[in-house]
mmCIF file of C-alpha atoms in Angstrom:
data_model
loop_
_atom_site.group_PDB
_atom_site.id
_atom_site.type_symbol
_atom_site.label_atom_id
_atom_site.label_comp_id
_atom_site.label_asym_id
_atom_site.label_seq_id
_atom_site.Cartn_x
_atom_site.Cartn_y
_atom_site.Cartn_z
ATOM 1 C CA UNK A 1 0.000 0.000 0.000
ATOM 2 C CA UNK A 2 1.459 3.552 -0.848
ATOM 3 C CA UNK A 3 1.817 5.554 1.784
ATOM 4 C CA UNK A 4 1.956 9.367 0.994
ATOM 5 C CA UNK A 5 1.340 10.754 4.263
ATOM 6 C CA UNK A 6 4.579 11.580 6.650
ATOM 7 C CA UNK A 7 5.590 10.280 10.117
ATOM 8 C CA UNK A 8 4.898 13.780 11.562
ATOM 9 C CA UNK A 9 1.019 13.434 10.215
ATOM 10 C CA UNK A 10 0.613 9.610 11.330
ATOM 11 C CA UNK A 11 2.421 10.401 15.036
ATOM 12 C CA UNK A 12 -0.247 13.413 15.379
ATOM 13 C CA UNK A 13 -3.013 10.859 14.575
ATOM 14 C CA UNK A 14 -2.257 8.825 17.038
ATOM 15 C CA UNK A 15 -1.954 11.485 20.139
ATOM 16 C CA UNK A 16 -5.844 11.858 19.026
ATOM 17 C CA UNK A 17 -6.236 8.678 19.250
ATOM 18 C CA UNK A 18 -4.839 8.158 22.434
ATOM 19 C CA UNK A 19 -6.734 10.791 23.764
ATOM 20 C CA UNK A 20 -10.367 9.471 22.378
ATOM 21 C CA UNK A 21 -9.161 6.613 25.142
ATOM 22 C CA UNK A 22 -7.719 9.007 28.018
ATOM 23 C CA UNK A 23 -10.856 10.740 27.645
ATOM 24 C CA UNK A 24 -13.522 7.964 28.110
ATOM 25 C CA UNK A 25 -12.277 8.038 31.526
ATOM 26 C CA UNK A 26 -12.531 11.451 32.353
ATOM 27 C CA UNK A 27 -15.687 13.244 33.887
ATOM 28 C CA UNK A 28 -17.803 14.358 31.198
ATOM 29 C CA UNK A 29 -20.493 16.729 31.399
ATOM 30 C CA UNK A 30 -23.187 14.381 29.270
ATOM 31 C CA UNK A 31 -23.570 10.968 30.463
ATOM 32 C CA UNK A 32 -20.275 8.837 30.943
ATOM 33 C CA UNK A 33 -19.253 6.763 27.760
ATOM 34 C CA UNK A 34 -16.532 4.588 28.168
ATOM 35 C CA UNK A 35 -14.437 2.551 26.079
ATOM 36 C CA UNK A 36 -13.566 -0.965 27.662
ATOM 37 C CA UNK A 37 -11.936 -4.700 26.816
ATOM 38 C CA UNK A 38 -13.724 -6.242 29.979
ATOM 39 C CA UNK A 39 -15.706 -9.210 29.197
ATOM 40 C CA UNK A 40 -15.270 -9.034 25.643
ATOM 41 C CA UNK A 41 -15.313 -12.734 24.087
ATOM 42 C CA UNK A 42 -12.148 -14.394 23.210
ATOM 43 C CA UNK A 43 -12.268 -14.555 19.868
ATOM 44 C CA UNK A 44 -12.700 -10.516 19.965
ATOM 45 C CA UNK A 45 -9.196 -10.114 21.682
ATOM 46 C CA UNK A 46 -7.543 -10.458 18.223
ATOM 47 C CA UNK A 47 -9.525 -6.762 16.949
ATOM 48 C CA UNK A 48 -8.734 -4.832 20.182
ATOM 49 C CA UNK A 49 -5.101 -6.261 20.071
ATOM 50 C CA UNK A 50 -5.226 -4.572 16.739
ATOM 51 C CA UNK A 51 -6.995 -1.734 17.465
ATOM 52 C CA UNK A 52 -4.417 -1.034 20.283
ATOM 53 C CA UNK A 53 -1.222 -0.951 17.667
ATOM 54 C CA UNK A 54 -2.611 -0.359 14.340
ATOM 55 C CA UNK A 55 -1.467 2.943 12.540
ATOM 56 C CA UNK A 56 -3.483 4.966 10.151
ATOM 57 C CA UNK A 57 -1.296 4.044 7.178
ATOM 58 C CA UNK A 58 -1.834 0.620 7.713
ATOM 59 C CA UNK A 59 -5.586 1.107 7.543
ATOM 60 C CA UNK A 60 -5.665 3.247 3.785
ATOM 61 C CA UNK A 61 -3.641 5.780 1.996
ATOM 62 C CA UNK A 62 -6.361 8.123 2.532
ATOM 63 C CA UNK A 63 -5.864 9.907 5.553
ATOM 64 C CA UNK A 64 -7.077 13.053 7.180
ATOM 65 C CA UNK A 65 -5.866 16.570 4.980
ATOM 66 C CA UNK A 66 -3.200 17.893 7.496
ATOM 67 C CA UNK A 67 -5.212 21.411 6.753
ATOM 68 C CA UNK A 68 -7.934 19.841 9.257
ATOM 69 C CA UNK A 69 -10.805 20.251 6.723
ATOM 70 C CA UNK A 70 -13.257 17.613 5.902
ATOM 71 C CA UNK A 71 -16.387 16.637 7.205
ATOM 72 C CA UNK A 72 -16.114 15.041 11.082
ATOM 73 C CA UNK A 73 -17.751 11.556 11.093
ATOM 74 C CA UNK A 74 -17.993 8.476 12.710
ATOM 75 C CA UNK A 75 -19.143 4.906 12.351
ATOM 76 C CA UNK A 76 -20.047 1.846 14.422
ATOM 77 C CA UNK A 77 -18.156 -1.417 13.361
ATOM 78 C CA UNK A 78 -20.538 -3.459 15.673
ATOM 79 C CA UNK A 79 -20.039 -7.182 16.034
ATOM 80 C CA UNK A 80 -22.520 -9.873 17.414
ATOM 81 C CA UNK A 81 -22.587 -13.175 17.867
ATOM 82 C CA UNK A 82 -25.533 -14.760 15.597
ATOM 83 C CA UNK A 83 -26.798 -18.287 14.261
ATOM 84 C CA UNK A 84 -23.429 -19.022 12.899
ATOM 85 C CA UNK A 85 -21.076 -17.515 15.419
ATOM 86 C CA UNK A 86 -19.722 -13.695 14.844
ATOM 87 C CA UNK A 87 -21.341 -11.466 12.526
ATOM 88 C CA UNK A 88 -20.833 -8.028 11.871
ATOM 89 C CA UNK A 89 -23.963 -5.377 11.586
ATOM 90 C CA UNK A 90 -23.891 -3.539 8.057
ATOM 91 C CA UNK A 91 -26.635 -1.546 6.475
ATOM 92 C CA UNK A 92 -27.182 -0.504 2.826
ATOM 93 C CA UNK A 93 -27.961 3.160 2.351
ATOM 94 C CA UNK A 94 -30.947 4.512 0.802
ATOM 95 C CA UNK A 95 -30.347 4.969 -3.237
ATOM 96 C CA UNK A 96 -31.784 8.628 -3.288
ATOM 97 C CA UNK A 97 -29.261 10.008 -1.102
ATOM 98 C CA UNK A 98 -26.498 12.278 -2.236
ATOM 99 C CA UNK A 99 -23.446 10.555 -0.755
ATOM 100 C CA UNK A 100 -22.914 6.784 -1.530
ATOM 101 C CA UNK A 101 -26.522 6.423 -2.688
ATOM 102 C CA UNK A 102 -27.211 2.605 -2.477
ATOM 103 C CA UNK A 103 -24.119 1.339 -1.213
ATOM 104 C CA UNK A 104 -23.384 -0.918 1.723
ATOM 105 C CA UNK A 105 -21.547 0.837 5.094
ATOM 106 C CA UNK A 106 -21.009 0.995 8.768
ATOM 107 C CA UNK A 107 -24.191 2.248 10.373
ATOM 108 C CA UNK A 108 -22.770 6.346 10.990
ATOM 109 C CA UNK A 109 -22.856 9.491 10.233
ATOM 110 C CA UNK A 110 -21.465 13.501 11.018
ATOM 111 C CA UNK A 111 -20.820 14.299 14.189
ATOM 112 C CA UNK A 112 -23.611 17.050 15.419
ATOM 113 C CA UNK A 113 -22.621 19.530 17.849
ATOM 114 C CA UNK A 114 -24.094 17.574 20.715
ATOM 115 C CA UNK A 115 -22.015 15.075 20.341
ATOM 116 C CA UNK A 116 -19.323 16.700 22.006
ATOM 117 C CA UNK A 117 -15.586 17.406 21.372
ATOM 118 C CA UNK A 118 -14.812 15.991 18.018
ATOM 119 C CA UNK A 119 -11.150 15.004 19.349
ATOM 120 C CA UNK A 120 -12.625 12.973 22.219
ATOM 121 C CA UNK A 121 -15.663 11.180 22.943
ATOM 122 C CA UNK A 122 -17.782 13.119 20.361
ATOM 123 C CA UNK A 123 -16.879 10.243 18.171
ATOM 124 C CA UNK A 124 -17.898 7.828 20.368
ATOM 125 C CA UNK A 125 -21.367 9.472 20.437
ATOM 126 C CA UNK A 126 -22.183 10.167 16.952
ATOM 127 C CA UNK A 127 -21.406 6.616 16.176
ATOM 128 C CA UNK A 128 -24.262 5.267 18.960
ATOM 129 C CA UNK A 129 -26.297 8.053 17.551
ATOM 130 C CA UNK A 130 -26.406 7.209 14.333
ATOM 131 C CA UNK A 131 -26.725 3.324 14.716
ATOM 132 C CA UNK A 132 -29.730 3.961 16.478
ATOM 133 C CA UNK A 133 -31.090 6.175 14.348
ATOM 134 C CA UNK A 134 -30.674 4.393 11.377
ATOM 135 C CA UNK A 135 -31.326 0.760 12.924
ATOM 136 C CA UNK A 136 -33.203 1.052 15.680
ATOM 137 C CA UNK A 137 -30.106 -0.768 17.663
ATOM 138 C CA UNK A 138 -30.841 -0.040 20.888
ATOM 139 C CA UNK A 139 -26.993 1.809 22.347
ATOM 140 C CA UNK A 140 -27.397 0.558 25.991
ATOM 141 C CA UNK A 141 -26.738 -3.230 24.811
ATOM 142 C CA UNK A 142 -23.294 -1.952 23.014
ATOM 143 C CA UNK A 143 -19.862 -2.121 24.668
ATOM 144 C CA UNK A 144 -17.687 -0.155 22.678
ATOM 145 C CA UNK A 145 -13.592 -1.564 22.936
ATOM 146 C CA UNK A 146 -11.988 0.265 20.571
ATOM 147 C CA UNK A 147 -11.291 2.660 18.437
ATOM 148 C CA UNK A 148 -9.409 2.981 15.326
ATOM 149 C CA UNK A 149 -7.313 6.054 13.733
ATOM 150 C CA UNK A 150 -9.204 8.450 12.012
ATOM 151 C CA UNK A 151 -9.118 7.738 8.167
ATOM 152 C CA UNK A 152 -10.387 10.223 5.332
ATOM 153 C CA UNK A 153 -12.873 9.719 2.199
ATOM 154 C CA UNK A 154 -12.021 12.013 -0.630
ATOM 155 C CA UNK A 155 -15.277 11.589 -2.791
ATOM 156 C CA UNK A 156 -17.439 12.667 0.096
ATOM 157 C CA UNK A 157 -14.356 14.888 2.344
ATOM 158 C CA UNK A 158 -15.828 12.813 5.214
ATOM 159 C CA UNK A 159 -12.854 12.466 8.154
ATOM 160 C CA UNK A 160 -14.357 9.103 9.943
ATOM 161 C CA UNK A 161 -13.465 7.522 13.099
ATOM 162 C CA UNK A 162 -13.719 3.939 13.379
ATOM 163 C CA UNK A 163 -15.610 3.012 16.791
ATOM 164 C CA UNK A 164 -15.509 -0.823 17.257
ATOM 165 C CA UNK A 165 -18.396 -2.210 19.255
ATOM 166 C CA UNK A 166 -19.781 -5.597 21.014
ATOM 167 C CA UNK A 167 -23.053 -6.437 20.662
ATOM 168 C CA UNK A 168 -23.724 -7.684 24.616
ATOM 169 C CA UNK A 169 -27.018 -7.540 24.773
ATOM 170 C CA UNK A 170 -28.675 -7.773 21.196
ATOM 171 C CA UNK A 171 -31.657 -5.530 19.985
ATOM 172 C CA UNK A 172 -34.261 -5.584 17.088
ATOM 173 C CA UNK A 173 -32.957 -3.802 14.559
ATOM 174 C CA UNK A 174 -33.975 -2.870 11.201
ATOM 175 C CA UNK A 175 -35.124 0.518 8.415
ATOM 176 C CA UNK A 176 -35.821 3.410 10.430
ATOM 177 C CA UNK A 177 -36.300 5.760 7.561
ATOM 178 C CA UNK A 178 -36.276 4.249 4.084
ATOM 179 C CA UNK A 179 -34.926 7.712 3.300
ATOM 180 C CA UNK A 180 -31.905 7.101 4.824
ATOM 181 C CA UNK A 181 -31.472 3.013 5.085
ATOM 182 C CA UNK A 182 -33.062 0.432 2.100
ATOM 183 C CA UNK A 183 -31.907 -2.672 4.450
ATOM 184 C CA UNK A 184 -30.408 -3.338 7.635
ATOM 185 C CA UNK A 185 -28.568 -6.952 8.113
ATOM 186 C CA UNK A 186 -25.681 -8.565 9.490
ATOM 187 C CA UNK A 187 -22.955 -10.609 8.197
ATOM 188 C CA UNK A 188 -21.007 -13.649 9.416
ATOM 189 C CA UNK A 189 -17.494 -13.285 9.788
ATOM 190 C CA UNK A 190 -16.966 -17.143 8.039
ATOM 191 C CA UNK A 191 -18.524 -15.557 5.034
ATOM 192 C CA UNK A 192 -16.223 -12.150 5.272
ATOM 193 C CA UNK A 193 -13.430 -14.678 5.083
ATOM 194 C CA UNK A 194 -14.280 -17.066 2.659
ATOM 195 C CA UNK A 195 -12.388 -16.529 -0.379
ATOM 196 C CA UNK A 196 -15.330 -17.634 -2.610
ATOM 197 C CA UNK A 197 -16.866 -14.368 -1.348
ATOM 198 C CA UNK A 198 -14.061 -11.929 -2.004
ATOM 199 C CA UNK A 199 -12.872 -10.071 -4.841
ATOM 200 C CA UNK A 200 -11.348 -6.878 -6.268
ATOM 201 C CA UNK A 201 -13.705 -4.054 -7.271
ATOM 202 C CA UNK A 202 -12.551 -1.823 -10.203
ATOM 203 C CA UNK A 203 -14.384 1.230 -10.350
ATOM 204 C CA UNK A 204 -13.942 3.290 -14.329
ATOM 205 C CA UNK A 205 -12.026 6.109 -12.683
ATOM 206 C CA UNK A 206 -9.336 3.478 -12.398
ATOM 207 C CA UNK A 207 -9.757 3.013 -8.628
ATOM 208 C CA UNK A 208 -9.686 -0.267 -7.171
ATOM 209 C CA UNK A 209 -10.082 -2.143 -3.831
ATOM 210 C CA UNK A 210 -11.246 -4.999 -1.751
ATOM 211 C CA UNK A 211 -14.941 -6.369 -2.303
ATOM 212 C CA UNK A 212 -17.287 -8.750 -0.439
ATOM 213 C CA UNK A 213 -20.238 -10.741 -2.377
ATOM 214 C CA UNK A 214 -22.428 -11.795 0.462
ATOM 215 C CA UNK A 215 -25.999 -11.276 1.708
ATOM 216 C CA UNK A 216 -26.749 -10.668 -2.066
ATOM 217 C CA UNK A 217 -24.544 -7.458 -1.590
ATOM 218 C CA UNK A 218 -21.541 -6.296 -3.175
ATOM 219 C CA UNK A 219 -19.423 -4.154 -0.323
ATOM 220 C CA UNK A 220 -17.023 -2.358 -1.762
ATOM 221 C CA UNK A 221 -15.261 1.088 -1.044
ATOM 222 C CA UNK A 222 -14.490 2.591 2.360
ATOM 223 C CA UNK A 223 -16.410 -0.056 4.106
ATOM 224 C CA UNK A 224 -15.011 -3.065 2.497
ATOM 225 C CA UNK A 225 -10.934 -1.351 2.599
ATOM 226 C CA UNK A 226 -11.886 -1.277 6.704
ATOM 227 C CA UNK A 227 -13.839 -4.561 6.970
ATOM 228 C CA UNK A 228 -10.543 -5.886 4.756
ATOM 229 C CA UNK A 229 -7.698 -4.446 6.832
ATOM 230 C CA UNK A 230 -9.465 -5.428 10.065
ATOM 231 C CA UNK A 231 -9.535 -9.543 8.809
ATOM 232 C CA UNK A 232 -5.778 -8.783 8.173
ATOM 233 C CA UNK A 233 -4.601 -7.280 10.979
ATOM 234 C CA UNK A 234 -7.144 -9.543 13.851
ATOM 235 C CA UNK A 235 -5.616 -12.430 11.477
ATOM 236 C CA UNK A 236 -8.835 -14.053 10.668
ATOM 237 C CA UNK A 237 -7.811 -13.166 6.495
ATOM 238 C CA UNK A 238 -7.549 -16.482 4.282
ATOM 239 C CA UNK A 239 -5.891 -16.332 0.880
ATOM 240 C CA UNK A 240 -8.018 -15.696 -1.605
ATOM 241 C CA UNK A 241 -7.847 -14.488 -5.365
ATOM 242 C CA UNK A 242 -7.062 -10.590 -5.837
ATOM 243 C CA UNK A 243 -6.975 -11.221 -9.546
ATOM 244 C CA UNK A 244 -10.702 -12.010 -9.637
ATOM 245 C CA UNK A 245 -12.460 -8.662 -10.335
ATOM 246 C CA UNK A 246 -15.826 -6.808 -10.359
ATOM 247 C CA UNK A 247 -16.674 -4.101 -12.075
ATOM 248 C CA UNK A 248 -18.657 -1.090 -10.772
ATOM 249 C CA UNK A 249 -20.175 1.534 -13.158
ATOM 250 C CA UNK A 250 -19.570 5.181 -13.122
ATOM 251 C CA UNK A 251 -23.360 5.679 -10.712
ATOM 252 C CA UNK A 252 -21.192 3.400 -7.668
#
C-alpha cells in the first residue's frame, strides 16, 4: 500500500487517538461513555489487540488533509454473535441520497454539535447516535472496545473515526427511515473470510479495492478497505484471489 502521508502526520493521529481513550475516563459533562476490553469474548481479543497498535497508514492511503478540513464523522463497526457464530452489523444506504446512494456501510454518520468534542468522545457518540437512528439498535446493549485512527474519504471529504463495538445484549434492529437506510442486516465473519466471497472491485475512474459478495450485496469502497484491513490485521484473512475482479459503473 502507498503511503503518501509523513511520520509527523501519522504520530499526530495517534496522540488523538490516544486521547479518544484518556478521555472515556474522564468526567464528562453528558452521560459517561466509556471505552472498555472487559468481558469481551475471546475470539474478539484479536480486533482490540489490533486496534491497540494499528497505525493509520496501515488502515488506507487516505488519511485526514493535514489542513484539518473535511467533514467530522464516525461509524459503528458493531459485532454480534448470531446463528453461525460472529457477525458483523452492516446496512445498505438509501439509493436517493447524495453521498454513496445505495451502497453498503457501517451504520454512521457527522458528528452534530451535541455530540461533544470531536477530538474525544464526540466520536464515540455520533457513532451510537447514528446506529440507532438508522437501525433502531438499541446503544445501551453496546460495549464499545476500541477505536481505530481516524481515516479520510475524498469523494465525500468525510474524516471518519472507526468506533468498534460488542453487541452484549442484542436488539431488534432494522429501516428506520427508508430515506436514509433500504436494508439493515448482518454478516457472518466465516462468510467475510471465505475466499469464494471476495474479490477486487474496479471502479472506471481506475480506482480499485477490496470487495465482499455476500448477503446478495456487493461491499465495496471505504467499508469493504476497513472490513478488509481489520480480517488482516485480527488475522482471521484467508488467501483468496485478488486477480478475480468486479466491475462497478460510473453511478457506484
Amino acid at each position: 500500500m502507498t503511503h503518501t502521508h509523513t511520520d509527523t502526520h501519522a504520530d499526530t493521529d495517534a496522540d488523538t487517538h490516544a486521547a479518544v481513550t484518556r478521555a472515556t475516563h474522564a468526567v464528562v459533562p453528558r452521560a459517561a461513555i466509556d471505552v472498555t476490553t472487559a468481558g469481551l469474548p475471546a475470539w474478539l481479543d484479536p480486533v482490540a489487540q489490533a486496534a491497540r497498535s494499528v497505525r493509520p497508514q496501515q488502515l488506507s492511503r487516505f488519511l485526514p488533509p493535514e489542513s484539518g478540513a473535511g467533514r467530522q464523522s464516525a461509524v459503528l463497526i458493531l459485532f454480534g454473535d448470531g446463528p453461525r457464530g460472529p457477525e458483523l452489523l452492516l446496512m445498505e444506504r438509501s439509493g436517493t441520497l447524495r453521498s454513496h446512494p445505495g451502497q453498503p456501510s457501517f451504520p454512521g454518520g457527522s458528528l452534530d454539535p451535541e455530540d461533544g468534542d470531536q477530538a474525544t468522545t464526540g466520536p464515540l457518540r455520533a457513532a451510537l447516535r447514528e446506529a440507532e437512528e438508522e437501525t433502531g439498535l438499541d446503544p445501551r446493549g453496546v460495549q464499545l472496545f476500541g477505536v481505530l485512527p481516524r481515516l479520510y474519504i475524498p469523494v465525500s471529504s468525510f474524516v471518519v473515526t472507526p468506533v468498534l463495538g460488542w453487541w452484549r445484549a442484542p436488539s431488534p434492529v432494522g429501516v428506520v427511515d427508508p430515506a436514509e437506510t433500504a436494508r439493515v442486516f448482518t454478516v457472518p465473519v466465516a462468510d467475510l473470510t471465505d475466499p469464494a466471497n471476495r474479490a477486487t472491485a474496479v471502479h472506471p475512474s481506475g480506482h480499485s479495492g477490496p470487495a465482499f459478495l455476500v448477503e446478495s450485496a456487493l461491499v465495496w469502497g471505504f467499508t469493504a478497505g476497513v472490513i478488509d484491513r481489520i480480517l488482516h490485521y485480527a488475522g482471521w484473512e484467508r488467501p483468496w484471489d485478488r486477480a478475480r475482479q468486479v466491475p462497478l459503473d460510473w453511478r457506484a
